[in-house]
Coordinates of C-alpha atoms in Angstrom, one line a residue:
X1500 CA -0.6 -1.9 -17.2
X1501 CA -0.7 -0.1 -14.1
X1502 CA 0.1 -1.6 -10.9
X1503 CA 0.1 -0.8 -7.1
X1504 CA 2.8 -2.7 -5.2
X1505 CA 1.9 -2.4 -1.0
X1506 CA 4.4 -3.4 1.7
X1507 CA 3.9 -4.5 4.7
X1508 CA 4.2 -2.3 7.8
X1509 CA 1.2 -4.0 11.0
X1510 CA -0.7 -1.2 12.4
X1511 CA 1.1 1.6 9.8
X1512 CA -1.1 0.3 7.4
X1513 CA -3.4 3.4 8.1
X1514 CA -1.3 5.1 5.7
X1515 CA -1.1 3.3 2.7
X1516 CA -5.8 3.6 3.1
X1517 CA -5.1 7.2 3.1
X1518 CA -2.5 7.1 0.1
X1519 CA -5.0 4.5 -2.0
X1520 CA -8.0 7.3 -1.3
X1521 CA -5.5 9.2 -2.4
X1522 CA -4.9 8.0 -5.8
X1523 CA -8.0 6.5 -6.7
X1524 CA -9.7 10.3 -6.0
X1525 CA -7.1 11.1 -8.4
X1526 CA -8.5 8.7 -11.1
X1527 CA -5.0 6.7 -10.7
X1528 CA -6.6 3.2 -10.4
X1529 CA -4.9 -0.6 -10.9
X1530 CA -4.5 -3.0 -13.3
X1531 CA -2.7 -5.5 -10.9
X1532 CA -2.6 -5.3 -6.7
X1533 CA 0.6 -7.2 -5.0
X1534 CA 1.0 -6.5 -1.5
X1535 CA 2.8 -8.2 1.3
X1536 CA 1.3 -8.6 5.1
X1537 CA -1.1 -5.8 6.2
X1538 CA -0.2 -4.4 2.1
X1539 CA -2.1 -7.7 1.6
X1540 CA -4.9 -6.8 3.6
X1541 CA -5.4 -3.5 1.9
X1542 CA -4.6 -4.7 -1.4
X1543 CA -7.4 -7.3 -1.1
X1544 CA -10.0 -4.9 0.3
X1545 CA -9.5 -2.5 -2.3
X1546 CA -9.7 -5.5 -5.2
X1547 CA -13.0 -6.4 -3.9
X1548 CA -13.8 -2.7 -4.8
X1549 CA -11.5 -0.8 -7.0
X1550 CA -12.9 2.5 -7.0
X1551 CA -12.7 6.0 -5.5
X1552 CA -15.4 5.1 -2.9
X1553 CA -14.3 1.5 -2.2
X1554 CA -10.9 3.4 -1.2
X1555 CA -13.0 6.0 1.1
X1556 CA -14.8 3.5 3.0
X1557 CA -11.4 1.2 3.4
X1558 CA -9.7 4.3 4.8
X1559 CA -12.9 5.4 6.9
X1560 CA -12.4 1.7 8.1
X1561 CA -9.1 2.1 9.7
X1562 CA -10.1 4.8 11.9
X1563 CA -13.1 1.9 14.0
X1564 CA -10.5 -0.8 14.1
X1565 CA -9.5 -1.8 17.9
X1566 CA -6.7 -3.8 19.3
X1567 CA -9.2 -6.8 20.2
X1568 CA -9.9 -6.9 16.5
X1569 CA -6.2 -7.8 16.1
X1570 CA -4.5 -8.7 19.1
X1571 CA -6.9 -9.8 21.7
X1572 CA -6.0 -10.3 25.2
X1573 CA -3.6 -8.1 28.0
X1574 CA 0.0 -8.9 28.6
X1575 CA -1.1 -11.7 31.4
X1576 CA -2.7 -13.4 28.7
X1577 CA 0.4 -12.8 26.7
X1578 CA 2.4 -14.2 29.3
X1579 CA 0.2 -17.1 29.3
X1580 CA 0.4 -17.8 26.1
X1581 CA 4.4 -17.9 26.1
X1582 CA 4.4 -20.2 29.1
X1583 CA 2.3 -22.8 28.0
X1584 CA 4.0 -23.3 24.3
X1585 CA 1.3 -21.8 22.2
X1586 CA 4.2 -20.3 19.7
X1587 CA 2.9 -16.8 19.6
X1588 CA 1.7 -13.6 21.6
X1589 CA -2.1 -13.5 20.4
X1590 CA -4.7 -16.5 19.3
X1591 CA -5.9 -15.8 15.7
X1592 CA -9.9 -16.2 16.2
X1593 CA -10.8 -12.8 16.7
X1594 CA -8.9 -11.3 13.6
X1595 CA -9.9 -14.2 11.4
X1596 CA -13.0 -12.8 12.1
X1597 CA -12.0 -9.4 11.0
X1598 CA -10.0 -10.3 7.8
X1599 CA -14.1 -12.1 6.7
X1600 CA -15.3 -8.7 8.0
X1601 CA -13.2 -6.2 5.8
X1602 CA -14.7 -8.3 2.5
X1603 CA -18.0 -7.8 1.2
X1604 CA -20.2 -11.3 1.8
X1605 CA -20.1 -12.7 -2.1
X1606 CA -16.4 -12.3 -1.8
X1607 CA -14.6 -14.9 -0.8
X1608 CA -11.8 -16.2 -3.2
X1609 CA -9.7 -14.5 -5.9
X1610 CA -11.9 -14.9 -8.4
X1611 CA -14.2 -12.7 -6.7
X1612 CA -12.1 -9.5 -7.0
X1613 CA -12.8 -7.0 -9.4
X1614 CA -8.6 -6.7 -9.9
X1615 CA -5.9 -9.3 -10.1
X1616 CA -4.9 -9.4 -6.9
X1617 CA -1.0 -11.6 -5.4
X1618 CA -0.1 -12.3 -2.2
X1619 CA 3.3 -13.2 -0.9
X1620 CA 3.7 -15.2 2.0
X1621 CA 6.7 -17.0 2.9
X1622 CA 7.4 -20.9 3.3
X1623 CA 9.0 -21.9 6.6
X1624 CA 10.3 -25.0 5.1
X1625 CA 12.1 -23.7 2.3
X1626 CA 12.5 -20.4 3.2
X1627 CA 11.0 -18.9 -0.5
X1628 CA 8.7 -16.6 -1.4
X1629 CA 5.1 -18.4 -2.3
X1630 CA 2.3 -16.6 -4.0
X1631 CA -1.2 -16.7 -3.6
X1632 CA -3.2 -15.7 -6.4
X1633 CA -2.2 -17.5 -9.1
X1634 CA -4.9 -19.8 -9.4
X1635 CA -8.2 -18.2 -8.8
X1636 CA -10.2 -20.9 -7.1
X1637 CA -8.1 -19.9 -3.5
X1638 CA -9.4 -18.5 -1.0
X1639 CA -8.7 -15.1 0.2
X1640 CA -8.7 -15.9 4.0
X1641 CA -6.1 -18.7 3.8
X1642 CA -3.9 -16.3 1.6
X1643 CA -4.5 -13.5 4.7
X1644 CA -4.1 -15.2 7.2
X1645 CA -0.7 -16.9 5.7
X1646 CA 0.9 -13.8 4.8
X1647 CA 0.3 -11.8 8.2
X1648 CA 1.7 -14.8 10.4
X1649 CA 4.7 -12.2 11.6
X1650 CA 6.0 -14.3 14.4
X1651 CA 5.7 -14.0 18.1
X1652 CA 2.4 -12.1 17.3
X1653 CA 1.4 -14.7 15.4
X1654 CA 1.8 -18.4 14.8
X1655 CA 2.8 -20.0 11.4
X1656 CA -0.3 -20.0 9.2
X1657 CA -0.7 -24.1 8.3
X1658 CA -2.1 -24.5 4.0
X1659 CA -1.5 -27.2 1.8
X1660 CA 0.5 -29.2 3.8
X1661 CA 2.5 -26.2 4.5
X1662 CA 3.4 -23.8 7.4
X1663 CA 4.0 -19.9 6.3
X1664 CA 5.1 -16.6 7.7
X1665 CA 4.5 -12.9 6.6
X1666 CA 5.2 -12.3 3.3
X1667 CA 7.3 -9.6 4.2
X1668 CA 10.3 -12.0 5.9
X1669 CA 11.7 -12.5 2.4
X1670 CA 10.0 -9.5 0.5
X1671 CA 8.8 -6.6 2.2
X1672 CA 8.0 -4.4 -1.1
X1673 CA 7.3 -7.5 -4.3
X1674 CA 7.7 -5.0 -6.8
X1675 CA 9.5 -7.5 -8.9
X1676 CA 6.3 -9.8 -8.8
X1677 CA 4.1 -6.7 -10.9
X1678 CA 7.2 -6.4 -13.4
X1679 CA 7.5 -9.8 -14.2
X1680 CA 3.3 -9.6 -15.0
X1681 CA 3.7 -6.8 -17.1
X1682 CA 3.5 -3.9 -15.3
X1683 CA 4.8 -0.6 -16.8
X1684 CA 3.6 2.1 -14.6
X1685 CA 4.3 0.9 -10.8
X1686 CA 3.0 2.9 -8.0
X1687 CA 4.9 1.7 -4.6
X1688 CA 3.3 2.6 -1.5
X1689 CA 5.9 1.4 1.0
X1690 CA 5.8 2.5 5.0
X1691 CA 9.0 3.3 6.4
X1692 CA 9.1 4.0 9.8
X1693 CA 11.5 3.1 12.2
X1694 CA 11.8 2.6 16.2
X1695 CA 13.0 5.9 17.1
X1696 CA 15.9 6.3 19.8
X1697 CA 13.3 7.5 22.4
X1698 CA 11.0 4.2 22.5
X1699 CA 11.2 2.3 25.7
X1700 CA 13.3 -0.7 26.0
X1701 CA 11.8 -4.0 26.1
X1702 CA 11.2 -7.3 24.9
X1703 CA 8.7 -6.0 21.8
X1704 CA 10.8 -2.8 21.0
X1705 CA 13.6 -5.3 20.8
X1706 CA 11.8 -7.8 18.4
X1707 CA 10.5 -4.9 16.2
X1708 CA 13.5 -2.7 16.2
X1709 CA 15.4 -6.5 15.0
X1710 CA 12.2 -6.7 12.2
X1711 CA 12.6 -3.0 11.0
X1712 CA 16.2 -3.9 10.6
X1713 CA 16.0 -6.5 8.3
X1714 CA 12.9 -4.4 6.2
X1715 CA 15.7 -1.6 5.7
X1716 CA 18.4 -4.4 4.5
X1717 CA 15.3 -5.1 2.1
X1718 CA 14.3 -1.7 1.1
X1719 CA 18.0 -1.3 -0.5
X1720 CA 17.8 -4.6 -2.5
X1721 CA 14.5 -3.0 -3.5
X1722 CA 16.1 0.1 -4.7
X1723 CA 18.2 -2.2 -7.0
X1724 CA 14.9 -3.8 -8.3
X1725 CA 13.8 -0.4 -9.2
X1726 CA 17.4 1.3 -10.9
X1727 CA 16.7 -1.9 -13.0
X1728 CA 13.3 -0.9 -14.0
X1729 CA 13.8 2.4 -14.7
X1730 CA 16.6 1.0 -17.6
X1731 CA 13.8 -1.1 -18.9
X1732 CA 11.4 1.8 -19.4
X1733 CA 9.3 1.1 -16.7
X1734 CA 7.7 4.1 -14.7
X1735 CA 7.8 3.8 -11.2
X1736 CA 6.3 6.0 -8.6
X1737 CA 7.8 5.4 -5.2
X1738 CA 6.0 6.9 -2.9
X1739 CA 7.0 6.1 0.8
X1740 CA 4.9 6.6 3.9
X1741 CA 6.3 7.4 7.3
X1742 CA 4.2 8.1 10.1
X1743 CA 6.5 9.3 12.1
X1744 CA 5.4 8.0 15.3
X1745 CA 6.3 5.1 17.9
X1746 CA 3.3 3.5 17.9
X1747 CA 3.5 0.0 20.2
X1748 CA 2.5 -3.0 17.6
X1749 CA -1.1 -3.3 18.8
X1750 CA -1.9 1.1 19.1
X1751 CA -4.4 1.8 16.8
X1752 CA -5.9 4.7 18.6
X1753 CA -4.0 7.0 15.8
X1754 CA -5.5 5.4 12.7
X1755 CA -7.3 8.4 11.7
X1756 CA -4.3 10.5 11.9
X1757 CA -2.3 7.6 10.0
X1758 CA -5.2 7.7 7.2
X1759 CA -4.8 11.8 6.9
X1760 CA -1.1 11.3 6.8
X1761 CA -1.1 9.2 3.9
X1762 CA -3.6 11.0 2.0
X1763 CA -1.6 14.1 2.4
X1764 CA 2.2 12.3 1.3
X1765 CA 0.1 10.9 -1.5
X1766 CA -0.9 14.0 -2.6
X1767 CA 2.1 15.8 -2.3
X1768 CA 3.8 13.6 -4.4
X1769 CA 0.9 13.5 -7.0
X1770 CA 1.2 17.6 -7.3
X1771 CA 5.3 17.3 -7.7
X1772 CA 5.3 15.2 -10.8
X1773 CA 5.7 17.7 -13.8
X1774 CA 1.9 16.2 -16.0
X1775 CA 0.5 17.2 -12.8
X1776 CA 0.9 21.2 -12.8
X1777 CA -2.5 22.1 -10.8
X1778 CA -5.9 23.1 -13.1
X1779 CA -5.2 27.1 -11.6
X1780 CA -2.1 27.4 -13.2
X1781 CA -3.3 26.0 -16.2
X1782 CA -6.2 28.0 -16.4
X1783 CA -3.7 31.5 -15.5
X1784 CA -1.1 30.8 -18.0
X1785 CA -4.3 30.2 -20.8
X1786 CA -5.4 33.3 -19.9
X1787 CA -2.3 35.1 -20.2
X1788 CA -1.9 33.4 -23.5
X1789 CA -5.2 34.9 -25.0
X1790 CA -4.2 38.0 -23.6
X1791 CA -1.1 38.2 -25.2
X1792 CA -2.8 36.9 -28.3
X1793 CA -5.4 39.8 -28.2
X1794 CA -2.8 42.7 -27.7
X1795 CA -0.3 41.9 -30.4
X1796 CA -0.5 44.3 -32.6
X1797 CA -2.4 42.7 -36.0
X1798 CA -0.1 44.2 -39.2
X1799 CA -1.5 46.8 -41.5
X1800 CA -3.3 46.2 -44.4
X1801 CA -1.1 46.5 -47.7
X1802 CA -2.1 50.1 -49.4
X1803 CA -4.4 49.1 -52.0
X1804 CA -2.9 48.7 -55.8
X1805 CA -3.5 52.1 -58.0
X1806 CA -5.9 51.6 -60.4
X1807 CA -4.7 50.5 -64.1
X1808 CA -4.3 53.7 -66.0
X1809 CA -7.3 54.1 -68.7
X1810 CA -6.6 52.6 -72.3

């Protein structure tokens, strides 16, 4: 079983699209989708169309997405919003709207997806990892809208009697949730950027910089997760995306770039592994072969036997 495992990352999400075109072009496609916040979100769009041009038009669809779409309003309305107790920066309407808007119109719950498909959230009550996904009947919008509740931006996400947070407060890469269903060739597309040193200071580069820090404590549990599977026998391809820009939480003007950028780590990593020796190579050392094959001297033919002598 082959399984794509997709952190979370907000606005970075650009590059896993281009990594997923990536693969899929590659004929490298899932068995089993997990992903975690905006991994969620791509995870799910890709689900509802698992193939090479489902994975075009999702990465094509990063480049026309706008802050409104996510994060409506200006920083007055922010303010706003923190003065009168609303618990978080942005009101969820307009990207409830979007979340509908990135799935085709007859799908609408897990059981429409054309590949398993978890989603991690986490519980605010009991601080746990919950998974949506599991039973087929849920809806995908619920399970979306639960698992990219990253407070301030947004508020807790209320299901099933329940309040819940981004996934990705308690597991920012679930690679353990594809292993324990089986999966024995993992492909890991995890964004790692970090706040550089030159960002401004300020309230959000505070509250991200304090996020990013407690992804990275992740990431090294994570790395124990996948030392462990590699002793089982399970093939894991980590392939992790950096942007390496300081992009505020609600800049998408460099989606397109973010989209390229992930196709082209994606790649690079697909042409290092040692099955994937590119078709020119091949094609040279064949030829050499038959050359070699043509110019080796054949041996001579054995002198022919004297004739018997007459009786």
């Amino acid at each position: 079983m082959i399984a794509f495992v997709l952190s979370g990352g907000g606005n970075r999400g650009a590059l896993q699209a281009g990594a997923l075109k990536a693969l899929l072009e590659r004929g490298i496609a899932p068995n089993l989708i997990v992903g975690t916040s905006v991994g969620a979100l791509n995870g799910v769009a890709l689900a509802a169309d698992p193939t090479a041009a489902g994975a075009r038009r999702q990465a094509e669809g990063w480049a026309q997405i706008r802050r409104a779409h996510i994060f409506p309003g200006n920083s007055l309305t922010v303010g706003w919003r923190v003065l009168t107790g609303r618990g978080s920066f942005h009101g969820r309407e307009n990207f409830t709207r979007f979340v509908l808007g990135t799935l085709p119109p007859n799908v609408r719950r897990f059981k429409d997806l054309g590949v398993p498909c978890i989603v991690t959230a986490t519980s605010l009550g009991s601080g746990r990892l919950h998974l949506f996904g599991a039973d087929p009947a849920e809806r995908l919008l619920d399970a979306l809208l639960a698992s990219t509740a990253i407070p301030p931006f947004f508020a807790p996400y209320a299901y099933g009697g329940e309040l819940f947070l981004d996934g990705a407060l308690v597991a920012n890469l679930p690679l353990s949730q594809a292993i324990a269903r089986g999966a024995r060739t993992i492909y890991t597309l995890e964004i790692v950027d970090d706040i550089g040193a030159d960002a401004q200071p300020g309230l959000i580069t505070t509250l991200t910089s304090s996020l990013n820090a407690m992804l990275n404590r992740q990431h090294e549990q994570e790395r124990r997760t996948v030392a462990l599977a590699h002793a089982r026998g399970i093939t894991i391809h980590d392939i992790r995306l950096t942007s390496g820009q300081n992009l505020a939480y609600n800049d998408f003007s460099r989606s397109a770039d973010l989209v390229a950028a992930g196709e082209r780590i994606a790649l690079e990593y697909l042409d290092s592994l040692p099955s994937a020796r590119p078709a020119s190579l091949a094609r040279l050392a064949g030829t050499l072969r038959e050359a070699l094959r043509v110019a080796r001297p054949r041996p001579s033919a054995p002198p022919p036997m004297p004739a018997p002598p007459p009786s």
